Coordinates of N, CA, C and O in Angstrom, one line a residue:
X1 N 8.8 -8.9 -9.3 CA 8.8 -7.5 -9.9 C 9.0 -6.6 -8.7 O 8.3 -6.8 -7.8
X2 N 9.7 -5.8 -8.7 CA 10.4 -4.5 -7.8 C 9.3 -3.7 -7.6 O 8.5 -3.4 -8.6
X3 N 9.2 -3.5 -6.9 CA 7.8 -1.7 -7.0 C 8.6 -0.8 -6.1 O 9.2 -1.3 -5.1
X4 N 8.6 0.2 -6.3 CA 8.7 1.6 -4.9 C 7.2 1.7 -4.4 O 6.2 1.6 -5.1
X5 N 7.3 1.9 -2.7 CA 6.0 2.2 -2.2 C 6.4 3.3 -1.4 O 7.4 3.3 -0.7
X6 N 5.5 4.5 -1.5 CA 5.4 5.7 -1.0 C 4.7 5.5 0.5 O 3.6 4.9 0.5
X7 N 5.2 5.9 1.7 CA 4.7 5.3 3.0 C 3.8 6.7 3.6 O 4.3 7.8 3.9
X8 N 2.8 6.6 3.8 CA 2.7 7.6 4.0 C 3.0 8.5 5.6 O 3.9 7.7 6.0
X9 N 2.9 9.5 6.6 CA 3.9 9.8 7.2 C 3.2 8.9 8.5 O 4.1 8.4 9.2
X10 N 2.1 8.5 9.0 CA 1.3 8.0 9.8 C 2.3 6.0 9.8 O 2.4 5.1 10.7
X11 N 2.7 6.2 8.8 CA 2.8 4.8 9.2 C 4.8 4.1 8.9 O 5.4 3.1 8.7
X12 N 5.0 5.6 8.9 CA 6.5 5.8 8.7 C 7.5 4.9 10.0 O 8.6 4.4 9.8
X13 N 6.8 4.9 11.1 CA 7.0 4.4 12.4 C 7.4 2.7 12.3 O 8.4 2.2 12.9
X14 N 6.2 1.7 11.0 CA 7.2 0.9 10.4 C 8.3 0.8 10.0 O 9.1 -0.1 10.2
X15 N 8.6 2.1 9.0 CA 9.7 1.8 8.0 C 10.7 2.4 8.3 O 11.5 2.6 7.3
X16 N 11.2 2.9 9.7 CA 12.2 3.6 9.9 C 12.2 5.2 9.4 O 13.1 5.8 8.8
X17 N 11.0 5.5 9.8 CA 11.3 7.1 8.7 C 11.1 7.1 7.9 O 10.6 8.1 7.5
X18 N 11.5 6.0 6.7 CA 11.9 5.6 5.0 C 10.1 6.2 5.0 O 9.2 6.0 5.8
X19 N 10.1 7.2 3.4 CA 9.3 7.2 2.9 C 9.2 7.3 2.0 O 8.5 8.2 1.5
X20 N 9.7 6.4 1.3 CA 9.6 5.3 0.1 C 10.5 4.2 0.2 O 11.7 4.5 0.6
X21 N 10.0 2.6 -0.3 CA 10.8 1.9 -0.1 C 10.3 0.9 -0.9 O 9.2 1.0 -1.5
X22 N 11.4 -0.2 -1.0 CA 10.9 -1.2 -2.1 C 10.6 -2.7 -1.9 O 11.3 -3.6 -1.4
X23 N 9.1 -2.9 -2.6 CA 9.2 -4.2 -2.5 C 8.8 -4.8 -4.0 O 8.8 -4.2 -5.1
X24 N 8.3 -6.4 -3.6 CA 8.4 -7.1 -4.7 C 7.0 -8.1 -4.6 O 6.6 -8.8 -3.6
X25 N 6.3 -8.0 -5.9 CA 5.5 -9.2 -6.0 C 4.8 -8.5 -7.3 O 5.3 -7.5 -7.8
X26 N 3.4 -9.3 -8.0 CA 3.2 -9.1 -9.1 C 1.5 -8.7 -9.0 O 0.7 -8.3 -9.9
X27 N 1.4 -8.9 -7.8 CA 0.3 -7.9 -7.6 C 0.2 -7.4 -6.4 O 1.0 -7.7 -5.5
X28 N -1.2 -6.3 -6.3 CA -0.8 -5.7 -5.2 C -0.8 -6.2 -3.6 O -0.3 -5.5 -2.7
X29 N -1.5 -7.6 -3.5 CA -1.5 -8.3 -2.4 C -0.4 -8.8 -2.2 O 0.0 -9.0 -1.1
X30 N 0.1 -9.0 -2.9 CA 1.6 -10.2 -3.1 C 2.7 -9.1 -2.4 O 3.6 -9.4 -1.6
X31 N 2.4 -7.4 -3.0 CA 3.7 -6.5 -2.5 C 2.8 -6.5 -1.0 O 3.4 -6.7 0.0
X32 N 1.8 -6.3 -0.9 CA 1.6 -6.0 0.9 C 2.5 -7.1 1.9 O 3.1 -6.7 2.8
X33 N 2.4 -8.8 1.3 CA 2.5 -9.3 1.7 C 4.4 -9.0 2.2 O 4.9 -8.9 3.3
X34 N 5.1 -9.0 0.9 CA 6.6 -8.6 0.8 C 6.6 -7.6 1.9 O 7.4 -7.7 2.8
X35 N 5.8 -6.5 1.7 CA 6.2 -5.2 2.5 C 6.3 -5.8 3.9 O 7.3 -5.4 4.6
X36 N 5.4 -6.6 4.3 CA 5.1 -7.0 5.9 C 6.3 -8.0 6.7 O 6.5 -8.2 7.9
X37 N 7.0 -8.4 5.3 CA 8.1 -8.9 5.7 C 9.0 -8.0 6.0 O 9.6 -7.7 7.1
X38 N 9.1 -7.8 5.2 CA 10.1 -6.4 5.9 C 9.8 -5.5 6.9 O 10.7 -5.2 7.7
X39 N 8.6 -4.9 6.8 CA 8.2 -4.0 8.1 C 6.7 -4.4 8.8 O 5.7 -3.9 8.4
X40 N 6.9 -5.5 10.0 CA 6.2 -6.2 10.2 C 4.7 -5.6 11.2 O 4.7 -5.1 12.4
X41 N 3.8 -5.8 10.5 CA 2.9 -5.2 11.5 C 2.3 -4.2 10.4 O 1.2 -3.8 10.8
X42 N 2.7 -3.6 9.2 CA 2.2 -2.6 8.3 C 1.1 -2.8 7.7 O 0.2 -2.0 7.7
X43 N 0.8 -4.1 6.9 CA 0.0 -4.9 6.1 C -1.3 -4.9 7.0 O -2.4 -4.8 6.4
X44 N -1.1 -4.9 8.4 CA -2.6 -4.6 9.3 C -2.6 -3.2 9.4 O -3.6 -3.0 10.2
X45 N -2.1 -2.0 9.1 CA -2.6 -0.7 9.2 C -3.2 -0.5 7.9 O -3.8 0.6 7.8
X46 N -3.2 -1.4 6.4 CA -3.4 -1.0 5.6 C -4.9 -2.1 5.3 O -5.9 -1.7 4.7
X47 N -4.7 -3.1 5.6 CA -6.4 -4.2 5.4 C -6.4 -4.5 6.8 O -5.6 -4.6 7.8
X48 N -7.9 -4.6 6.6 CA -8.8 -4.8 7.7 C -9.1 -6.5 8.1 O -8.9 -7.4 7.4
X49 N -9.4 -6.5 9.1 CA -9.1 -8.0 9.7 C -9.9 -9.2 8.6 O -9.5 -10.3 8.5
X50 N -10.7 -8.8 8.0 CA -11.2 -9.4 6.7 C -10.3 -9.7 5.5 O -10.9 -10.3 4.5
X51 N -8.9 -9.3 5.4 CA -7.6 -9.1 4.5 C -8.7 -7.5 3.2 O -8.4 -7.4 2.0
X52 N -9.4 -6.9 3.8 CA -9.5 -6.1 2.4 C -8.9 -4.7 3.1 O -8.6 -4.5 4.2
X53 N -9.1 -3.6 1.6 CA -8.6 -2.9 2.3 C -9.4 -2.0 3.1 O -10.6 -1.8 3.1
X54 N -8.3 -1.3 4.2 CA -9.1 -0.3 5.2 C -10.0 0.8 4.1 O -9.7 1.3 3.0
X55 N -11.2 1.0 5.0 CA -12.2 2.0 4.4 C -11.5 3.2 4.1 O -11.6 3.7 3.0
X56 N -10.8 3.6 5.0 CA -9.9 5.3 5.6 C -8.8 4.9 4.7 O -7.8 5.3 5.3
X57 N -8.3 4.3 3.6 CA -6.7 4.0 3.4 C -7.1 4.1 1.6 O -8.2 3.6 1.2
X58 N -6.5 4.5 0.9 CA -6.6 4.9 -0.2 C -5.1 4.3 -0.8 O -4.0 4.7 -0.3
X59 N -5.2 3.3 -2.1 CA -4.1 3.1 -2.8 C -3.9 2.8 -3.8 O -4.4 1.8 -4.3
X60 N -2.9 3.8 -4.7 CA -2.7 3.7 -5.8 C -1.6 3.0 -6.3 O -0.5 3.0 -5.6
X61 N -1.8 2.1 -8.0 CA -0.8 1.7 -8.5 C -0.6 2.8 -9.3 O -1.6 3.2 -9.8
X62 N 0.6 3.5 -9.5 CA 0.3 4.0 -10.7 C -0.3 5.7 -10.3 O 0.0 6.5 -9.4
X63 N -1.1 5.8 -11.2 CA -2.3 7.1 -10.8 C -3.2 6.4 -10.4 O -3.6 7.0 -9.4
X64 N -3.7 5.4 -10.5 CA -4.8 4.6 -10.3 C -5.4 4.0 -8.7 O -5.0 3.1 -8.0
X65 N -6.5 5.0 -8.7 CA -7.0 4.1 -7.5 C -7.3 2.5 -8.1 O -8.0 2.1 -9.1
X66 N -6.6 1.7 -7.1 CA -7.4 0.0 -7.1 C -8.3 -0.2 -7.0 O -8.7 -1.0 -7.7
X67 N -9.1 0.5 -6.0 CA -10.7 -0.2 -5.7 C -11.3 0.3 -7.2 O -12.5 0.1 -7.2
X68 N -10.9 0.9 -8.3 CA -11.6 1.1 -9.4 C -10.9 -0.1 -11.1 O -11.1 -0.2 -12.3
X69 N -10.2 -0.6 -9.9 CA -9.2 -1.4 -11.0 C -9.8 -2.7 -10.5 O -11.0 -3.1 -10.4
X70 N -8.3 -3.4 -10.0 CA -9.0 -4.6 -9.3 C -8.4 -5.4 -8.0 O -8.0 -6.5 -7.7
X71 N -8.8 -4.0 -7.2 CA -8.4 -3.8 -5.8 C -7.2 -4.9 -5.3 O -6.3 -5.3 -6.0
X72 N -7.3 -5.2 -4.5 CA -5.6 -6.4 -3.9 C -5.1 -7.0 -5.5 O -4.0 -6.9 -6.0
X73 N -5.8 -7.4 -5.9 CA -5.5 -8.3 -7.4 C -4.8 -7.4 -8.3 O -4.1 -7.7 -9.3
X74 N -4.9 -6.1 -7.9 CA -4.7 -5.2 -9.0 C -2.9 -5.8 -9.4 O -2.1 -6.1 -8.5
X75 N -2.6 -5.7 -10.8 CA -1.4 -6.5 -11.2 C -0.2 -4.9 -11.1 O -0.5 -3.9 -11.8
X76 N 0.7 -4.8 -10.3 CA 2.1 -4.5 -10.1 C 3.1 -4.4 -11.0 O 4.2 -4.9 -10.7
X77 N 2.8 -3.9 -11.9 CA 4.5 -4.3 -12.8 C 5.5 -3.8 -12.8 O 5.5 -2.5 -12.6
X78 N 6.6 -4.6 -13.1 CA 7.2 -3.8 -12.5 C 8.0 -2.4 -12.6 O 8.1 -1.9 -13.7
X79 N 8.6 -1.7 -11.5 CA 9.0 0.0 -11.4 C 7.7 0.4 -11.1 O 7.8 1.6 -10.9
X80 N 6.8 0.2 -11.0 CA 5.7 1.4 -10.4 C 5.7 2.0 -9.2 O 6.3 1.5 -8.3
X81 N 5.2 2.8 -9.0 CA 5.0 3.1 -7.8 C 3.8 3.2 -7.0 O 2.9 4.1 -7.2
X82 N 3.9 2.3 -6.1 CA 2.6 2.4 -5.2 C 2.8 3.5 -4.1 O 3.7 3.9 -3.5
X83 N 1.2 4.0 -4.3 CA 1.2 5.0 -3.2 C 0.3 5.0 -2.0 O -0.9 5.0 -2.5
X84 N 0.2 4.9 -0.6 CA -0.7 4.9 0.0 C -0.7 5.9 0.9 O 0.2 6.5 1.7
X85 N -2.3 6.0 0.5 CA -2.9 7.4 1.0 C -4.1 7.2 1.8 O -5.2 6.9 1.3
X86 N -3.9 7.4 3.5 CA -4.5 7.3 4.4 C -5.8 9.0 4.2 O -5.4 10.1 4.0
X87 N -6.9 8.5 4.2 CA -8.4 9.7 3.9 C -7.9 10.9 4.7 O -7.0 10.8 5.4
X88 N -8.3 11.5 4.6 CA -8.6 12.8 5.4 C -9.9 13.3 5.6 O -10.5 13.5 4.5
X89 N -10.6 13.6 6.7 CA -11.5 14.2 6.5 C -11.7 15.5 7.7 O -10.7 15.9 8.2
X90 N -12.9 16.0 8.1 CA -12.8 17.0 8.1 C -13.6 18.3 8.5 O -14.5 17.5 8.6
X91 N -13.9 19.0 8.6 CA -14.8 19.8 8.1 C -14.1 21.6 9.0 O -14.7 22.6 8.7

């Protein structure tokens, strides 16, 4: 299954600038996995050495935050668009 993933600008340094690009799998671990093939080294800015994801890193299928779905497992289908959104905080 194809997905678009929106990169966000912090981690653009993988993908050539590209901010948005496409990969393929049927969930969302499966597209990390795809993404990393292609731009190698990204899949560790986004999970933590435990494979989950980073605390600071926010990602949606869809509108949907994962960690309210069913975080890496969350199912991909295909045309969606994943978005990943690194926290901000602040004060």
């Amino acid at each position: 299954m194809s997905v678009s993933v929106r990169i966000p600008t912090i981690l653009r340094t993988y993908t050539g600038g590209e901010s948005e690009v496409s990969a393929e799998g049927d969930t969302l671990a499966a597209v990390l996995d795809d993404l990393d093939a292609s731009y190698a080294g990204i899949r560790a800015r986004i999970l933590d050495d435990a494979g989950a994801l980073r605390r600071f890193v926010n990602v949606y299928v869809g509108n949907d935050d994962v960690r309210f779905l069913e975080d890496l497992a969350t199912p991909t289908p295909d045309g969606v668009q994943i978005s990943v959104i690194p926290a901000v905080a602040g004060g």
